[in-house]
GROMACS .gro file of C-alpha atoms in nm:
model
  482
    1MET     CA    1   2.148  -0.867  -0.765
    2GLU     CA    2   2.247  -0.929  -0.404
    3ILE     CA    3   1.954  -1.050  -0.187
    4ILE     CA    4   1.931  -1.007   0.188
    5TYR     CA    5   1.710  -1.278   0.322
    6GLN     CA    6   1.462  -1.183   0.606
    7PRO     CA    7   1.212  -1.385   0.808
    8TYR     CA    8   0.840  -1.336   0.720
    9ILE     CA    9   0.647  -1.144   0.984
   10ASP     CA   10   0.277  -1.155   0.989
   11PRO     CA   11   0.107  -0.829   0.982
   12GLU     CA   12  -0.110  -0.907   1.281
   13PHE     CA   13   0.211  -0.962   1.479
   14GLU     CA   14   0.346  -0.623   1.372
   15SER     CA   15   0.034  -0.434   1.496
   16LEU     CA   16   0.054  -0.648   1.823
   17ILE     CA   17   0.403  -0.510   1.863
   18GLU     CA   18   0.290  -0.159   1.792
   19ARG     CA   19   0.003  -0.199   2.065
   20MET     CA   20   0.255  -0.354   2.313
   21TYR     CA   21   0.525  -0.101   2.254
   22PRO     CA   22   0.356   0.227   2.147
   23PRO     CA   23   0.574   0.508   2.038
   24ARG     CA   24   0.742   0.724   2.309
   25VAL     CA   25   0.817   1.084   2.232
   26CYS     CA   26   1.041   1.310   2.434
   27ILE     CA   27   1.073   1.690   2.368
   28ASP     CA   28   1.399   1.804   2.497
   29ASN     CA   29   1.483   2.182   2.533
   30ASP     CA   30   1.799   2.130   2.751
   31ALA     CA   31   2.034   1.919   2.527
   32CYS     CA   32   2.103   2.199   2.273
   33GLU     CA   33   2.130   2.581   2.303
   34ASP     CA   34   1.980   2.670   1.966
   35CYS     CA   35   1.709   2.409   1.896
   36THR     CA   36   1.461   2.152   2.039
   37LEU     CA   37   1.528   1.795   2.017
   38VAL     CA   38   1.240   1.575   1.933
   39LYS     CA   39   1.315   1.204   2.020
   40VAL     CA   40   1.105   0.922   1.901
   41ASP     CA   41   1.143   0.567   2.009
   42SER     CA   42   0.907   0.318   1.838
   43ALA     CA   43   0.854  -0.025   1.688
   44ASN     CA   44   0.954  -0.001   1.332
   45LYS     CA   45   0.716  -0.037   1.027
   46HIS     CA   46   0.745   0.081   0.666
   47GLY     CA   47   0.665   0.442   0.618
   48ILE     CA   48   0.699   0.541   0.996
   49LEU     CA   49   0.986   0.780   0.905
   50LEU     CA   50   0.767   0.967   0.663
   51GLU     CA   51   0.481   0.990   0.908
   52MET     CA   52   0.718   1.155   1.171
   53VAL     CA   53   0.852   1.401   0.916
   54GLN     CA   54   0.509   1.486   0.792
   55VAL     CA   55   0.380   1.581   1.129
   56LEU     CA   56   0.659   1.816   1.182
   57THR     CA   57   0.631   1.951   0.836
   58ASP     CA   58   0.268   2.035   0.866
   59LEU     CA   59   0.343   2.247   1.192
   60ASP     CA   60   0.581   2.439   0.960
   61LEU     CA   61   0.873   2.345   1.184
   62VAL     CA   62   1.226   2.368   1.061
   63ILE     CA   63   1.435   2.046   1.074
   64SER     CA   64   1.803   2.132   1.072
   65LYS     CA   65   1.936   1.785   1.168
   66SER     CA   66   1.812   1.432   1.203
   67TYR     CA   67   1.968   1.105   1.320
   68ILE     CA   68   1.777   0.788   1.221
   69SER     CA   69   1.835   0.429   1.314
   70SER     CA   70   1.581   0.147   1.249
   71ASP     CA   71   1.775  -0.186   1.254
   72GLY     CA   72   1.641  -0.476   1.452
   73GLY     CA   73   1.276  -0.390   1.420
   74TRP     CA   74   1.302  -0.083   1.632
   75PHE     CA   75   1.297   0.277   1.537
   76MET     CA   76   1.494   0.560   1.710
   77ASP     CA   77   1.497   0.905   1.561
   78VAL     CA   78   1.608   1.252   1.682
   79PHE     CA   79   1.510   1.575   1.508
   80HIS     CA   80   1.662   1.910   1.577
   81VAL     CA   81   1.381   2.150   1.518
   82THR     CA   82   1.295   2.516   1.554
   83ASP     CA   83   1.006   2.745   1.458
   84GLN     CA   84   1.022   2.955   1.156
   85LEU     CA   85   1.194   3.216   1.340
   86GLY     CA   86   1.465   2.992   1.462
   87ASN     CA   87   1.332   2.976   1.826
   88LYS     CA   88   1.301   2.672   2.035
   89LEU     CA   89   0.963   2.504   2.086
   90THR     CA   90   0.827   2.647   2.415
   91ASP     CA   91   0.449   2.645   2.364
   92GLU     CA   92   0.314   2.370   2.589
   93ASN     CA   93   0.021   2.315   2.369
   94LEU     CA   94   0.237   2.273   2.065
   95ILE     CA   95   0.459   2.026   2.255
   96LEU     CA   96   0.155   1.826   2.371
   97TYR     CA   97   0.026   1.826   2.009
   98ILE     CA   98   0.358   1.680   1.878
   99GLN     CA   99   0.358   1.408   2.140
  100GLN     CA  100   0.009   1.307   2.051
  101ALA     CA  101   0.040   1.332   1.688
  102LEU     CA  102   0.360   1.112   1.665
  103CYS     CA  103   0.174   0.844   1.853
  104PRO     CA  104  -0.107   0.664   1.649
  105SER     CA  105  -0.298   0.547   1.962
  106ARG     CA  106  -0.305   0.901   2.093
  107LYS     CA  107  -0.351   1.073   1.740
  108GLU     CA  108  -0.705   0.928   1.716
  109LYS     CA  109  -0.806   1.083   2.053
  110MET     CA  110  -0.670   1.423   1.980
  111SER     CA  111  -0.946   1.674   2.064
  112LYS     CA  112  -1.060   1.993   1.878
  113GLU     CA  113  -0.990   2.160   2.204
  114LEU     CA  114  -0.620   2.092   2.183
  115GLN     CA  115  -0.608   2.239   1.833
  116THR     CA  116  -0.804   2.542   1.957
  117ARG     CA  117  -0.560   2.594   2.234
  118LEU     CA  118  -0.275   2.577   1.974
  119GLY     CA  119  -0.446   2.850   1.792
  120ARG     CA  120  -0.500   2.674   1.461
  121GLU     CA  121  -0.649   2.350   1.315
  122VAL     CA  122  -0.347   2.146   1.219
  123LYS     CA  123  -0.400   1.883   0.944
  124PRO     CA  124  -0.215   1.801   0.625
  125ARG     CA  125  -0.244   2.122   0.437
  126HIS     CA  126  -0.547   2.154   0.210
  127VAL     CA  127  -0.663   1.799   0.264
  128SER     CA  128  -1.038   1.766   0.278
  129THR     CA  129  -1.234   1.449   0.301
  130GLU     CA  130  -1.567   1.636   0.299
  131GLN     CA  131  -1.531   1.780  -0.051
  132THR     CA  132  -1.489   1.653  -0.418
  133ALA     CA  133  -1.129   1.638  -0.521
  134LEU     CA  134  -0.985   1.693  -0.877
  135GLU     CA  135  -0.657   1.552  -0.980
  136MET     CA  136  -0.499   1.654  -1.309
  137THR     CA  137  -0.163   1.608  -1.476
  138GLY     CA  138  -0.075   1.730  -1.826
  139THR     CA  139   0.164   1.944  -2.036
  140ASP     CA  140   0.252   2.272  -1.855
  141ARG     CA  141   0.147   2.594  -2.057
  142PRO     CA  142   0.074   2.946  -1.971
  143GLY     CA  143  -0.298   2.996  -1.862
  144LEU     CA  144  -0.362   2.636  -1.778
  145MET     CA  145  -0.479   2.706  -1.431
  146SER     CA  146  -0.683   3.002  -1.557
  147GLU     CA  147  -0.866   2.776  -1.803
  148ILE     CA  148  -0.937   2.500  -1.535
  149SER     CA  149  -1.083   2.734  -1.276
  150ALA     CA  150  -1.284   2.916  -1.537
  151VAL     CA  151  -1.449   2.585  -1.647
  152LEU     CA  152  -1.516   2.484  -1.278
  153LEU     CA  153  -1.678   2.829  -1.228
  154GLN     CA  154  -1.900   2.788  -1.539
  155LEU     CA  155  -2.007   2.439  -1.407
  156GLY     CA  156  -2.105   2.573  -1.074
  157CYS     CA  157  -1.814   2.434  -0.878
  158SER     CA  158  -1.670   2.652  -0.595
  159ILE     CA  159  -1.308   2.599  -0.538
  160THR     CA  160  -1.210   2.578  -0.173
  161SER     CA  161  -0.834   2.505  -0.204
  162ALA     CA  162  -0.588   2.420  -0.470
  163VAL     CA  163  -0.219   2.313  -0.492
  164GLY     CA  164  -0.026   2.298  -0.831
  165TRP     CA  165   0.321   2.225  -0.924
  166THR     CA  166   0.512   2.240  -1.261
  167HIS     CA  167   0.839   2.059  -1.344
  168ASN     CA  168   1.020   1.975  -1.659
  169THR     CA  169   0.735   2.091  -1.894
  170ARG     CA  170   0.480   1.891  -1.680
  171ALA     CA  171   0.211   2.020  -1.459
  172ALA     CA  172   0.003   1.852  -1.178
  173CYS     CA  173  -0.261   1.996  -0.956
  174ILE     CA  174  -0.509   1.884  -0.689
  175ILE     CA  175  -0.818   2.112  -0.653
  176TYR     CA  176  -1.092   2.067  -0.376
  177VAL     CA  177  -1.439   2.176  -0.492
  178GLU     CA  178  -1.790   2.191  -0.354
  179ASP     CA  179  -2.124   2.264  -0.504
  180ALA     CA  180  -2.158   2.646  -0.542
  181SER     CA  181  -2.539   2.653  -0.509
  182LYS     CA  182  -2.594   2.405  -0.227
  183GLY     CA  183  -2.267   2.387  -0.062
  184GLY     CA  184  -2.104   2.050   0.025
  185PRO     CA  185  -1.956   1.792  -0.199
  186ILE     CA  186  -2.076   1.703  -0.552
  187THR     CA  187  -2.200   1.347  -0.542
  188ASP     CA  188  -2.421   1.307  -0.843
  189PRO     CA  189  -2.234   1.054  -1.055
  190ILE     CA  190  -2.378   1.217  -1.374
  191ARG     CA  191  -2.258   1.549  -1.279
  192LEU     CA  192  -1.931   1.430  -1.168
  193ALA     CA  193  -1.874   1.249  -1.514
  194HIS     CA  194  -1.986   1.574  -1.697
  195VAL     CA  195  -1.744   1.801  -1.515
  196GLU     CA  196  -1.464   1.550  -1.562
  197GLU     CA  197  -1.537   1.541  -1.938
  198GLN     CA  198  -1.527   1.916  -1.962
  199LEU     CA  199  -1.186   1.933  -1.790
  200GLU     CA  200  -1.070   1.646  -2.024
  201ASN     CA  201  -1.160   1.872  -2.310
  202VAL     CA  202  -0.959   2.159  -2.174
  203VAL     CA  203  -0.651   1.959  -2.122
  204GLU     CA  204  -0.681   1.774  -2.464
  205ALA     CA  205  -0.735   2.098  -2.655
  206HIS     CA  206  -0.368   2.190  -2.625
  207ASP     CA  207  -0.199   1.857  -2.536
  208GLY     CA  208  -0.345   1.658  -2.821
  209LYS     CA  209  -0.468   1.298  -2.781
  210ARG     CA  210  -0.117   1.138  -2.795
  211GLU     CA  211   0.012   1.351  -2.506
  212ARG     CA  212   0.024   1.209  -2.157
  213ARG     CA  213  -0.247   1.349  -1.941
  214SER     CA  214  -0.495   1.250  -1.674
  215VAL     CA  215  -0.815   1.404  -1.515
  216ARG     CA  216  -0.971   1.239  -1.218
  217LEU     CA  217  -1.265   1.358  -1.013
  218MET     CA  218  -1.327   1.189  -0.687
  219GLY     CA  219  -1.615   1.212  -0.444
  220PRO     CA  220  -1.582   1.230  -0.064
  221GLU     CA  221  -1.594   0.852  -0.017
  222ALA     CA  222  -1.302   0.806  -0.259
  223VAL     CA  223  -1.100   1.086  -0.090
  224GLN     CA  224  -1.175   0.944   0.248
  225THR     CA  225  -1.044   0.596   0.141
  226ALA     CA  226  -0.726   0.732   0.000
  227GLN     CA  227  -0.648   0.993   0.281
  228THR     CA  228  -0.312   1.065   0.125
  229HIS     CA  229  -0.130   1.379   0.222
  230THR     CA  230  -0.189   1.638  -0.064
  231GLU     CA  231   0.173   1.716  -0.121
  232ARG     CA  232   0.274   1.362  -0.111
  233ARG     CA  233   0.000   1.295  -0.372
  234LEU     CA  234   0.142   1.555  -0.587
  235HIS     CA  235   0.468   1.392  -0.585
  236GLN     CA  236   0.292   1.052  -0.684
  237LEU     CA  237   0.108   1.216  -0.965
  238MET     CA  238   0.414   1.389  -1.120
  239HIS     CA  239   0.619   1.057  -1.082
  240ALA     CA  240   0.334   0.863  -1.267
  241ASP     CA  241   0.344   1.144  -1.528
  242LEU     CA  242   0.723   1.061  -1.585
  243ASP     CA  243   0.845   1.410  -1.504
  244TYR     CA  244   1.175   1.267  -1.379
  245GLU     CA  245   1.273   1.131  -1.721
  246ARG     CA  246   1.410   1.473  -1.828
  247CYS     CA  247   1.634   1.501  -1.504
  248ARG     CA  248   1.960   1.505  -1.696
  249GLY     CA  249   2.270   1.671  -1.537
  250CYS     CA  250   2.586   1.811  -1.655
  251ASP     CA  251   2.900   1.591  -1.671
  252GLY     CA  252   3.074   1.602  -1.335
  253GLY     CA  253   3.388   1.450  -1.196
  254GLY     CA  254   3.297   1.133  -1.033
  255GLY     CA  255   2.980   1.269  -0.896
  256GLU     CA  256   3.137   1.485  -0.640
  257HIS     CA  257   2.990   1.815  -0.545
  258LYS     CA  258   3.181   2.093  -0.686
  259MET     CA  259   3.250   2.400  -0.480
  260GLY     CA  260   3.020   2.698  -0.570
  261CYS     CA  261   2.766   2.473  -0.742
  262ASP     CA  262   2.420   2.475  -0.572
  263GLY     CA  263   2.259   2.220  -0.797
  264THR     CA  264   2.141   1.884  -0.671
  265HIS     CA  265   2.396   1.603  -0.651
  266VAL     CA  266   2.321   1.240  -0.593
  267THR     CA  267   2.556   0.961  -0.555
  268ILE     CA  268   2.463   0.599  -0.493
  269GLU     CA  269   2.724   0.352  -0.359
  270SER     CA  270   2.743   0.002  -0.203
  271CYS     CA  271   2.824  -0.084   0.148
  272LYS     CA  272   2.872  -0.470   0.094
  273GLU     CA  273   2.999  -0.522   0.449
  274LYS     CA  274   2.659  -0.406   0.606
  275GLY     CA  275   2.447  -0.500   0.307
  276TYR     CA  276   2.324  -0.152   0.227
  277SER     CA  277   2.307   0.071  -0.055
  278VAL     CA  278   2.430   0.429   0.050
  279VAL     CA  279   2.262   0.736  -0.096
  280ASN     CA  280   2.424   1.071  -0.061
  281VAL     CA  281   2.228   1.380  -0.156
  282LYS     CA  282   2.379   1.733  -0.151
  283SER     CA  283   2.155   2.036  -0.240
  284ARG     CA  284   2.058   2.383  -0.151
  285ASP     CA  285   1.871   2.364   0.180
  286ARG     CA  286   1.509   2.482   0.172
  287PRO     CA  287   1.182   2.429   0.364
  288LYS     CA  288   1.032   2.074   0.331
  289LEU     CA  289   1.343   1.923   0.182
  290LEU     CA  290   1.365   1.621   0.423
  291PHE     CA  291   0.980   1.558   0.358
  292ASP     CA  292   1.033   1.554  -0.027
  293THR     CA  293   1.331   1.322  -0.015
  294VAL     CA  294   1.180   1.076   0.243
  295CYS     CA  295   0.857   1.084   0.045
  296ALA     CA  296   1.034   0.972  -0.281
  297LEU     CA  297   1.215   0.697  -0.103
  298THR     CA  298   0.907   0.558   0.076
  299ASP     CA  299   0.685   0.574  -0.251
  300LEU     CA  300   0.963   0.393  -0.444
  301GLU     CA  301   0.945   0.109  -0.183
  302TYR     CA  302   1.290   0.171  -0.028
  303VAL     CA  303   1.333   0.120   0.362
  304VAL     CA  304   1.563   0.362   0.539
  305PHE     CA  305   1.779   0.171   0.802
  306HIS     CA  306   2.001   0.450   0.903
  307ALA     CA  307   2.031   0.819   0.794
  308VAL     CA  308   2.187   1.141   0.887
  309VAL     CA  309   2.051   1.478   0.752
  310ALA     CA  310   2.245   1.812   0.841
  311SER     CA  311   2.232   2.171   0.695
  312LYS     CA  312   2.522   2.394   0.697
  313GLY     CA  313   2.471   2.758   0.579
  314SER     CA  314   2.272   2.737   0.263
  315MET     CA  315   2.360   2.378   0.170
  316ALA     CA  316   2.211   2.051   0.307
  317ASP     CA  317   2.374   1.708   0.312
  318GLN     CA  318   2.158   1.394   0.341
  319GLU     CA  319   2.294   1.033   0.380
  320TYR     CA  320   2.067   0.725   0.376
  321PHE     CA  321   2.148   0.363   0.430
  322ILE     CA  322   1.876   0.179   0.245
  323ARG     CA  323   1.749  -0.153   0.089
  324GLN     CA  324   1.456  -0.216  -0.126
  325LYS     CA  325   1.150  -0.336   0.060
  326ASP     CA  326   1.217  -0.695  -0.053
  327GLY     CA  327   1.566  -0.681   0.100
  328CYS     CA  328   1.758  -0.634  -0.213
  329THR     CA  329   2.030  -0.367  -0.254
  330LEU     CA  330   2.063  -0.149  -0.574
  331ASP     CA  331   2.333  -0.338  -0.773
  332THR     CA  332   2.248  -0.249  -1.141
  333GLU     CA  333   2.332   0.073  -1.303
  334SER     CA  334   1.964   0.111  -1.416
  335GLU     CA  335   1.832   0.091  -1.069
  336ARG     CA  336   2.077   0.354  -0.928
  337HIS     CA  337   2.009   0.573  -1.231
  338MET     CA  338   1.635   0.549  -1.180
  339LEU     CA  339   1.659   0.636  -0.807
  340THR     CA  340   1.904   0.923  -0.884
  341GLN     CA  341   1.645   1.074  -1.134
  342CYS     CA  342   1.345   1.029  -0.908
  343LEU     CA  343   1.531   1.187  -0.599
  344VAL     CA  344   1.652   1.490  -0.816
  345ALA     CA  345   1.291   1.533  -0.947
  346ALA     CA  346   1.143   1.508  -0.597
  347ILE     CA  347   1.376   1.774  -0.457
  348GLU     CA  348   1.329   2.022  -0.748
  349ARG     CA  349   0.956   2.002  -0.806
  350ARG     CA  350   0.912   2.280  -0.556
  351VAL     CA  351   1.195   2.476  -0.692
  352SER     CA  352   1.180   2.420  -1.076
  353HIS     CA  353   1.163   2.783  -1.164
  354VAL     CA  354   1.405   2.890  -1.453
  355CYS     CA  355   1.439   3.223  -1.315
  356PRO     CA  356   1.412   3.402  -0.978
  357GLY     CA  357   1.054   3.499  -1.051
  358LEU     CA  358   0.802   3.664  -0.812
  359LYS     CA  359   0.580   3.552  -0.538
  360PHE     CA  360   0.221   3.690  -0.506
  361GLU     CA  361   0.079   3.669  -0.160
  362VAL     CA  362  -0.297   3.712  -0.186
  363CYS     CA  363  -0.533   3.759   0.081
  364ALA     CA  364  -0.900   3.862   0.019
  365GLN     CA  365  -1.253   3.814   0.120
  366ASN     CA  366  -1.349   3.466  -0.005
  367ARG     CA  367  -1.599   3.471  -0.290
  368MET     CA  368  -1.714   3.261  -0.577
  369GLY     CA  369  -1.480   3.274  -0.872
  370LEU     CA  370  -1.199   3.453  -0.693
  371LEU     CA  371  -0.924   3.200  -0.818
  372SER     CA  372  -1.073   3.229  -1.176
  373ASN     CA  373  -1.039   3.608  -1.150
  374VAL     CA  374  -0.685   3.625  -1.017
  375THR     CA  375  -0.550   3.356  -1.266
  376ARG     CA  376  -0.736   3.536  -1.553
  377VAL     CA  377  -0.565   3.873  -1.472
  378LEU     CA  378  -0.226   3.692  -1.457
  379ARG     CA  379  -0.287   3.518  -1.790
  380GLU     CA  380  -0.409   3.844  -1.960
  381ASN     CA  381  -0.093   4.020  -1.848
  382GLY     CA  382   0.133   3.742  -1.984
  383ILE     CA  383   0.221   3.599  -1.659
  384SER     CA  384   0.266   3.218  -1.614
  385ILE     CA  385   0.212   3.033  -1.282
  386SER     CA  386   0.486   2.787  -1.195
  387ARG     CA  387   0.343   2.699  -0.849
  388VAL     CA  388   0.034   2.782  -0.672
  389GLU     CA  389  -0.106   2.716  -0.315
  390VAL     CA  390  -0.436   2.855  -0.215
  391GLY     CA  391  -0.688   2.778   0.066
  392THR     CA  392  -0.938   2.936   0.296
  393ARG     CA  393  -0.917   3.055   0.657
  394GLY     CA  394  -1.259   3.125   0.782
  395ASP     CA  395  -1.417   3.392   0.542
  396ARG     CA  396  -1.069   3.479   0.385
  397ALA     CA  397  -0.909   3.323   0.099
  398VAL     CA  398  -0.529   3.313   0.113
  399GLY     CA  399  -0.268   3.192  -0.137
  400SER     CA  400   0.080   3.213  -0.287
  401PHE     CA  401   0.150   3.238  -0.657
  402TYR     CA  402   0.504   3.180  -0.802
  403VAL     CA  403   0.508   3.344  -1.127
  404LYS     CA  404   0.723   3.435  -1.420
  405ASP     CA  405   0.641   3.583  -1.772
  406ALA     CA  406   0.524   3.364  -2.052
  407SER     CA  407   0.892   3.325  -2.176
  408GLY     CA  408   0.989   3.187  -1.836
  409TYR     CA  409   1.196   3.501  -1.743
  410ASP     CA  410   1.130   3.753  -1.452
  411VAL     CA  411   0.814   3.961  -1.448
  412ASN     CA  412   0.841   4.326  -1.547
  413PRO     CA  413   0.778   4.532  -1.224
  414ASN     CA  414   0.541   4.760  -1.413
  415ILE     CA  415   0.313   4.455  -1.492
  416VAL     CA  416   0.310   4.379  -1.128
  417GLU     CA  417   0.145   4.716  -1.041
  418VAL     CA  418  -0.122   4.663  -1.318
  419VAL     CA  419  -0.201   4.320  -1.174
  420LYS     CA  420  -0.224   4.457  -0.827
  421GLU     CA  421  -0.468   4.720  -0.949
  422GLU     CA  422  -0.679   4.482  -1.152
  423ILE     CA  423  -0.708   4.221  -0.865
  424GLY     CA  424  -0.841   4.496  -0.656
  425GLY     CA  425  -0.595   4.545  -0.396
  426SER     CA  426  -0.613   4.193  -0.271
  427VAL     CA  427  -0.243   4.136  -0.327
  428LEU     CA  428  -0.088   4.202   0.007
  429ALA     CA  429   0.289   4.153  -0.083
  430VAL     CA  430   0.484   4.101  -0.392
  431GLN     CA  431   0.851   3.963  -0.315
  432LYS     CA  432   1.127   3.791  -0.488
  433SER     CA  433   1.102   3.404  -0.476
  434PRO     CA  434   1.353   3.268  -0.238
  435ARG     CA  435   1.705   3.206  -0.358
  436TRP     CA  436   1.653   2.823  -0.341
  437ALA     CA  437   1.380   2.854  -0.602
  438THR     CA  438   1.612   2.971  -0.881
  439GLN     CA  439   1.757   2.649  -0.985
  440SER     CA  440   1.722   2.533  -1.352
  441SER     CA  441   1.770   2.204  -1.517
  442SER     CA  442   2.109   2.319  -1.633
  443SER     CA  443   2.238   2.355  -1.277
  444ARG     CA  444   2.183   1.991  -1.204
  445THR     CA  445   2.459   1.731  -1.167
  446ILE     CA  446   2.335   1.359  -1.163
  447ARG     CA  447   2.611   1.107  -1.113
  448SER     CA  448   2.544   0.750  -1.010
  449THR     CA  449   2.855   0.571  -0.897
  450HIS     CA  450   2.890   0.220  -0.785
  451GLY     CA  451   3.194   0.094  -0.575
  452SER     CA  452   3.272  -0.014  -0.233
  453ILE     CA  453   3.269   0.246   0.039
  454GLU     CA  454   3.560   0.072   0.209
  455ASN     CA  455   3.773   0.128  -0.104
  456LYS     CA  456   3.688   0.486  -0.136
  457PRO     CA  457   3.789   0.689   0.174
  458ARG     CA  458   3.603   1.001   0.213
  459PHE     CA  459   3.405   1.181   0.477
  460SER     CA  460   3.063   1.031   0.544
  461LEU     CA  461   2.771   1.139   0.737
  462GLY     CA  462   2.733   0.781   0.819
  463ASN     CA  463   3.050   0.801   1.021
  464LEU     CA  464   2.876   1.071   1.231
  465LEU     CA  465   2.576   0.842   1.260
  466TRP     CA  466   2.779   0.557   1.409
  467SER     CA  467   2.940   0.785   1.659
  468GLN     CA  468   2.603   0.917   1.764
  469LEU     CA  469   2.419   0.593   1.830
  470GLU     CA  470   2.566   0.510   2.173
  471ARG     CA  471   2.482   0.867   2.289
  472LEU     CA  472   2.128   0.854   2.144
  473SER     CA  473   2.060   0.509   2.296
  474SER     CA  474   2.143   0.648   2.654
  475SER     CA  475   1.921   0.938   2.576
  476PHE     CA  476   1.636   0.703   2.517
  477GLY     CA  477   1.701   0.506   2.823
  478HIS     CA  478   1.474   0.709   3.045
  479ILE     CA  479   1.189   0.683   2.792
  480MET     CA  480   1.208   0.314   2.763
  481SER     CA  481   1.182   0.269   3.144
  482SER     CA  482   0.888   0.513   3.184
   0.00000   0.00000   0.00000
């Protein structure tokens, strides 16, 4: 294993540097005709890239390109972003919010007034530090969410929001609940233990005692301490549940992306001249792709020194120059294979549907037991939930259910009409899941190759990065002097 030695830096010194040189953010609407450039210049620290991407992702902004450079203890990043309709960012309140949210010192001082002017409360979706949180992992099966929500209803727990994913026969969900009779979080330790025990019984009833599973109920204090972004926490839960182990792909020619194949392709090579491992990822483009990839790299303790991300048509290319946090590169096949599996899993957790499936958009007056009612109707009609995201907005409950039939195939349209009638007209729209949600495990190609970039001529996004750095440095010049 090749080790790159680095000097020890005291954490207090790092925070001093951050206070002396706080992040500078520039929102540029003049440089590009079709997008807004968000330029960030900051002292570097582990995880800062994920923090930046998370802020933009929580605002539902589309990142079409990104150039990242963080060598020498300094971080420079440029994001090409638009809103969901492909428009530049022109709302002054939104621009001000981004500038404050990307600067830790300003973020703490952000007022409710700014979020009110923005027209919504912006925070990591569904994260609540004032309620009780349930984290669950186990074997995926039809009706699992229905059984969990029914037990919570019987135990007097009102569900305020829930997010759940399924991937490779595994399931994970995070549900926020409060006391149905008194409101507010459930803090009684005896009651918390009882609820957790009953939920354990639900999961164990089908999984058996030998199957991997976990059920954890946390009060507000534990949630406040963790304060992990909900979707990042879902990635962590599924990774801990080893959902990546079944990420096996078809045999490919040297790991190269084949024309017409829209699976996820990962190659890992060695750049010995610069002391980096170079990770190339090619996959179908989709919302939150950059967040999911950077999330995996960060939680696996990899440091991104340089990166270029670009989308073209329906496909996305990502190239990362990385080292492990201890300075080591990935020199063994087992390390490269593990990272490859984890990246494919992170990318495909949101899109692990075996078939196109359907997406239910539900909006209804919020009431006790609504999620239990909706999931019960789906289960009774032989419909399985592959992904769910529900929450509340004022007195309304809103949510999205990605569904398929119990065999994993498309839902019969006639059943859809029955479900809409039984739910009581609260289904506002039923539409085909996006094309990027149709990938199956058989469409993947996982090839980990090890060789010298210098000895393998090919087009690299990294070449584009080096050609952009001088121009980007001059773009940051006026920020540094301000």
